[in-house]
Amino acid sequence: KQEVTQIPAALSVPEGENLVLNCSFTDSAIYNLQWFRQDPGKGLTSLLLIQSSQREQTSGRLNASLDKSSGRSTLYIAASQPGDSATYLCAVYNNAGNMLTFGGGTRLMVKP
Amino acid sequence: NAGVTQTPKFQVLKTGQSMTLQCAQDMNHEYMSWYRQDPGMGLRLIHYSVGAGITDQGEVPNGYNVSRSTTEDFPLRLLSAAPSQTSVYFCASSYSSGAYYTFGSGTRLTVV
């Protein structure tokens, strides 16, 4: 059974810092991996999707990397802002690409 | 451009009652899923569908029923509500295997 772990569970940083969120998974036979953002009391917003054949994907200040062989992905946030405060979730696709297994999330607070 | 629409947003049920959570998408997505989100447990897959007429169980299917008669709709039925089913329920859809998932805004269900 796939297990997904996100470390740290919570993170507080001052505005402007660059930061890295970690995601690890136990079964490397994944289809893709997707990073989401969730604001309190809201649904999930998709940030980045990395295909299993890719090493990284970028969108604005966000960069996600994937190392399938070691079962790891990282989400890099550059020049953090208070508006980045949210919970960040990674989800791995099973090898058929039709099911997601989620990590527990990292709750990020960026202080002004 | 509604995306994934879930109704109701909030619901309180008494133990033993039944109800249906509605989910509709207007993106012509083949894949649809139901997740529940609980503190400390993360998001867990309840049921999923890869097309009209095709459904399958996820990680936590007991107490829930689904059917998919159209591409657009994927309702989740609680057969006899229990306090353990108190949770936030999310519906999600995806165009195809391994594609981006789009989530609805959720239904917060309390069973008393």
Short mmCIF file of C-alpha atoms in Angstrom, two decimals:
data_model
loop_
_atom_site.label_atom_id
_atom_site.label_comp_id
_atom_site.label_asym_id
_atom_site.label_seq_id
_atom_site.Cartn_x
_atom_site.Cartn_y
_atom_site.Cartn_z
CA LYS A 1 0.00 0.00 0.00
CA GLN A 2 1.31 3.44 -0.98
CA GLU A 3 2.15 5.73 1.92
CA VAL A 4 2.89 9.41 1.47
CA THR A 5 4.62 11.49 4.13
CA GLN A 6 5.12 15.24 4.23
CA ILE A 7 7.72 16.90 6.39
CA PRO A 8 7.54 19.25 8.18
CA ALA A 9 3.91 19.15 9.33
CA ALA A 10 4.03 22.88 10.05
CA LEU A 11 6.38 25.69 9.11
CA SER A 12 6.54 29.35 10.04
CA VAL A 13 8.85 31.70 8.14
CA PRO A 14 9.31 35.46 7.76
CA GLU A 15 8.22 37.06 4.52
CA GLY A 16 10.77 36.92 1.74
CA GLU A 17 12.37 33.62 2.67
CA ASN A 18 12.87 30.82 0.18
CA LEU A 19 11.55 27.52 1.48
CA VAL A 20 11.33 23.84 0.64
CA LEU A 21 8.48 21.47 1.42
CA ASN A 22 9.17 17.75 1.31
CA CYS A 23 7.07 14.80 0.18
CA SER A 24 8.14 11.16 0.28
CA PHE A 25 6.35 8.05 -0.95
CA THR A 26 7.00 4.36 -0.38
CA ASP A 27 6.13 2.86 -3.79
CA SER A 28 8.09 4.33 -6.70
CA ALA A 29 5.69 2.86 -9.30
CA ILE A 30 3.72 6.09 -9.58
CA TYR A 31 2.06 7.55 -12.64
CA ASN A 32 2.36 11.25 -11.77
CA LEU A 33 2.52 13.52 -8.72
CA GLN A 34 0.47 16.64 -8.05
CA TRP A 35 0.93 19.44 -5.54
CA PHE A 36 -2.11 21.23 -4.13
CA ARG A 37 -2.79 24.19 -1.91
CA GLN A 38 -5.66 24.27 0.59
CA ASP A 39 -6.80 27.40 2.38
CA PRO A 40 -8.67 27.00 5.70
CA GLY A 41 -12.22 25.79 5.16
CA LYS A 42 -11.76 25.65 1.39
CA GLY A 43 -11.23 23.08 -1.32
CA LEU A 44 -7.98 22.08 -2.97
CA THR A 45 -6.34 24.22 -5.62
CA SER A 46 -3.97 22.53 -8.04
CA LEU A 47 -0.46 24.01 -8.15
CA LEU A 48 1.76 21.75 -10.22
CA LEU A 49 1.60 18.34 -11.82
CA ILE A 50 4.82 16.43 -12.50
CA GLN A 51 4.69 13.53 -14.88
CA SER A 52 6.66 10.45 -13.89
CA SER A 53 9.08 11.04 -16.77
CA GLN A 54 9.83 14.61 -15.66
CA ARG A 55 12.37 15.79 -13.12
CA GLU A 56 10.82 19.16 -12.36
CA GLN A 57 8.02 21.59 -13.16
CA THR A 58 7.87 25.35 -12.63
CA SER A 59 5.06 27.87 -12.28
CA GLY A 60 5.94 31.41 -11.24
CA ARG A 61 7.64 31.32 -7.83
CA LEU A 62 6.95 27.60 -7.45
CA ASN A 63 9.23 24.80 -8.52
CA ALA A 64 8.49 21.14 -7.92
CA SER A 65 10.98 18.34 -8.40
CA LEU A 66 10.52 14.60 -8.57
CA ASP A 67 12.97 11.77 -7.93
CA LYS A 68 11.00 8.58 -8.46
CA SER A 69 13.83 6.21 -7.67
CA SER A 70 14.29 7.67 -4.19
CA GLY A 71 10.55 8.24 -3.65
CA ARG A 72 10.82 11.99 -3.10
CA SER A 73 9.38 15.25 -4.33
CA THR A 74 10.06 18.77 -3.17
CA LEU A 75 8.12 21.99 -3.59
CA TYR A 76 10.32 25.08 -3.61
CA ILE A 77 8.67 28.45 -2.94
CA ALA A 78 10.79 31.48 -3.75
CA ALA A 79 10.46 34.83 -2.01
CA SER A 80 7.57 33.75 0.19
CA GLN A 81 4.65 36.15 0.82
CA PRO A 82 1.92 36.25 3.50
CA GLY A 83 -0.54 35.22 0.79
CA ASP A 84 1.33 31.91 0.49
CA SER A 85 0.06 30.94 3.95
CA ALA A 86 -1.95 27.74 3.49
CA THR A 87 -1.66 23.97 3.76
CA TYR A 88 0.29 22.33 0.95
CA LEU A 89 -0.56 18.77 -0.02
CA CYS A 90 1.22 16.36 -2.29
CA ALA A 91 -0.63 13.50 -3.95
CA VAL A 92 0.80 10.58 -5.88
CA TYR A 93 -1.06 8.80 -8.64
CA ASN A 94 -1.18 5.01 -8.66
CA ASN A 95 0.38 3.29 -11.65
CA ALA A 96 -2.94 3.29 -13.51
CA GLY A 97 -3.25 7.05 -13.04
CA ASN A 98 -6.80 6.87 -11.67
CA MET A 99 -6.31 7.17 -7.90
CA LEU A 100 -4.56 9.68 -5.66
CA THR A 101 -2.88 8.99 -2.34
CA PHE A 102 -2.35 12.12 -0.28
CA GLY A 103 0.25 13.12 2.24
CA GLY A 104 -0.82 14.70 5.51
CA GLY A 105 0.17 18.17 4.35
CA THR A 106 2.49 20.95 5.49
CA ARG A 107 0.81 23.93 7.13
CA LEU A 108 2.75 27.04 6.11
CA MET A 109 2.55 30.43 7.76
CA VAL A 110 4.44 33.36 6.26
CA LYS A 111 4.72 36.27 8.66
CA PRO A 112 4.77 39.86 7.38
CA ASN B 1 -17.04 27.68 -16.24
CA ALA B 2 -18.31 26.11 -13.01
CA GLY B 3 -15.78 23.26 -12.67
CA VAL B 4 -16.80 20.78 -9.95
CA THR B 5 -19.94 21.71 -8.01
CA GLN B 6 -20.85 20.05 -4.73
CA THR B 7 -24.12 20.40 -2.86
CA PRO B 8 -24.96 20.94 -0.10
CA LYS B 9 -22.07 22.85 1.48
CA PHE B 10 -23.15 21.98 5.01
CA GLN B 11 -25.38 19.24 6.39
CA VAL B 12 -26.32 17.92 9.81
CA LEU B 13 -27.78 14.42 10.00
CA LYS B 14 -29.08 12.27 12.78
CA THR B 15 -27.62 8.81 13.26
CA GLY B 16 -29.38 6.33 10.99
CA GLN B 17 -30.57 8.87 8.43
CA SER B 18 -29.64 8.54 4.81
CA MET B 19 -28.69 11.24 2.36
CA THR B 20 -27.03 11.89 -0.98
CA LEU B 21 -24.14 14.27 -1.54
CA GLN B 22 -24.28 15.69 -5.03
CA CYS B 23 -21.33 16.25 -7.35
CA ALA B 24 -21.47 17.60 -10.87
CA GLN B 25 -18.77 18.65 -13.31
CA ASP B 26 -19.09 20.48 -16.61
CA MET B 27 -15.64 19.77 -18.03
CA ASN B 28 -16.45 16.47 -19.75
CA HIS B 29 -14.07 14.66 -17.41
CA GLU B 30 -14.13 10.87 -17.50
CA TYR B 31 -12.66 10.30 -14.05
CA MET B 32 -14.49 11.29 -10.86
CA SER B 33 -13.72 10.51 -7.23
CA TRP B 34 -14.95 11.05 -3.69
CA TYR B 35 -12.59 11.75 -0.80
CA ARG B 36 -13.13 12.41 2.86
CA GLN B 37 -10.83 14.63 4.91
CA ASP B 38 -10.42 14.10 8.62
CA PRO B 39 -8.01 15.75 11.08
CA GLY B 40 -4.91 13.59 11.49
CA MET B 41 -6.02 11.20 8.71
CA GLY B 42 -5.62 13.39 5.67
CA LEU B 43 -7.63 12.83 2.50
CA ARG B 44 -8.76 9.27 1.84
CA LEU B 45 -10.41 7.86 -1.26
CA ILE B 46 -13.95 6.52 -0.80
CA HIS B 47 -15.08 5.54 -4.32
CA TYR B 48 -14.05 6.43 -7.83
CA SER B 49 -15.29 6.14 -11.39
CA VAL B 50 -13.40 5.99 -14.68
CA GLY B 51 -16.48 6.57 -16.82
CA ALA B 52 -20.26 6.38 -16.93
CA GLY B 53 -21.43 3.03 -15.64
CA ILE B 54 -18.05 2.15 -14.09
CA THR B 55 -17.33 2.55 -10.38
CA ASP B 56 -14.89 1.01 -7.94
CA GLN B 57 -14.03 1.11 -4.26
CA GLY B 58 -11.29 3.17 -2.74
CA GLU B 59 -9.62 2.95 0.64
CA VAL B 60 -12.67 3.60 2.87
CA PRO B 61 -15.85 2.52 1.01
CA ASN B 62 -17.88 1.01 3.85
CA GLY B 63 -21.16 2.82 4.53
CA TYR B 64 -21.15 4.62 1.18
CA ASN B 65 -22.68 3.86 -2.19
CA VAL B 66 -22.10 5.43 -5.61
CA SER B 67 -23.37 5.15 -9.14
CA ARG B 68 -22.46 6.97 -12.35
CA SER B 69 -25.26 7.12 -14.87
CA THR B 70 -23.94 10.18 -16.72
CA THR B 71 -20.49 11.65 -17.37
CA GLU B 72 -21.43 14.82 -15.48
CA ASP B 73 -22.78 13.48 -12.18
CA PHE B 74 -21.32 11.29 -9.44
CA PRO B 75 -23.52 11.26 -6.31
CA LEU B 76 -22.37 9.75 -3.01
CA ARG B 77 -25.02 8.05 -0.88
CA LEU B 78 -24.77 7.53 2.85
CA LEU B 79 -26.96 4.54 3.57
CA SER B 80 -27.34 4.86 7.36
CA ALA B 81 -25.32 7.74 8.77
CA ALA B 82 -23.01 7.13 11.72
CA PRO B 83 -21.05 9.65 13.84
CA SER B 84 -17.85 8.18 12.33
CA GLN B 85 -18.95 9.64 9.00
CA THR B 86 -18.65 13.18 10.32
CA SER B 87 -16.12 14.66 7.93
CA VAL B 88 -15.52 17.02 5.05
CA TYR B 89 -16.26 15.35 1.72
CA PHE B 90 -14.59 16.38 -1.52
CA CYS B 91 -15.49 15.41 -5.04
CA ALA B 92 -12.80 15.57 -7.72
CA SER B 93 -12.61 15.04 -11.46
CA SER B 94 -9.91 14.50 -14.06
CA TYR B 95 -9.92 14.41 -17.84
CA SER B 96 -7.99 11.17 -18.15
CA SER B 97 -5.47 8.87 -16.56
CA GLY B 98 -2.72 10.90 -14.89
CA ALA B 99 -4.22 14.29 -15.76
CA TYR B 100 -4.79 17.20 -13.39
CA TYR B 101 -7.44 16.69 -10.76
CA THR B 102 -9.95 19.48 -10.08
CA PHE B 103 -11.63 19.50 -6.68
CA GLY B 104 -14.97 20.83 -5.55
CA SER B 105 -15.30 23.16 -2.56
CA GLY B 106 -16.46 20.37 -0.25
CA THR B 107 -19.44 19.34 1.88
CA ARG B 108 -19.06 19.57 5.64
CA LEU B 109 -21.16 16.79 7.17
CA THR B 110 -21.92 16.37 10.85
CA VAL B 111 -23.70 13.25 12.12
CA VAL B 112 -25.16 13.58 15.62
#
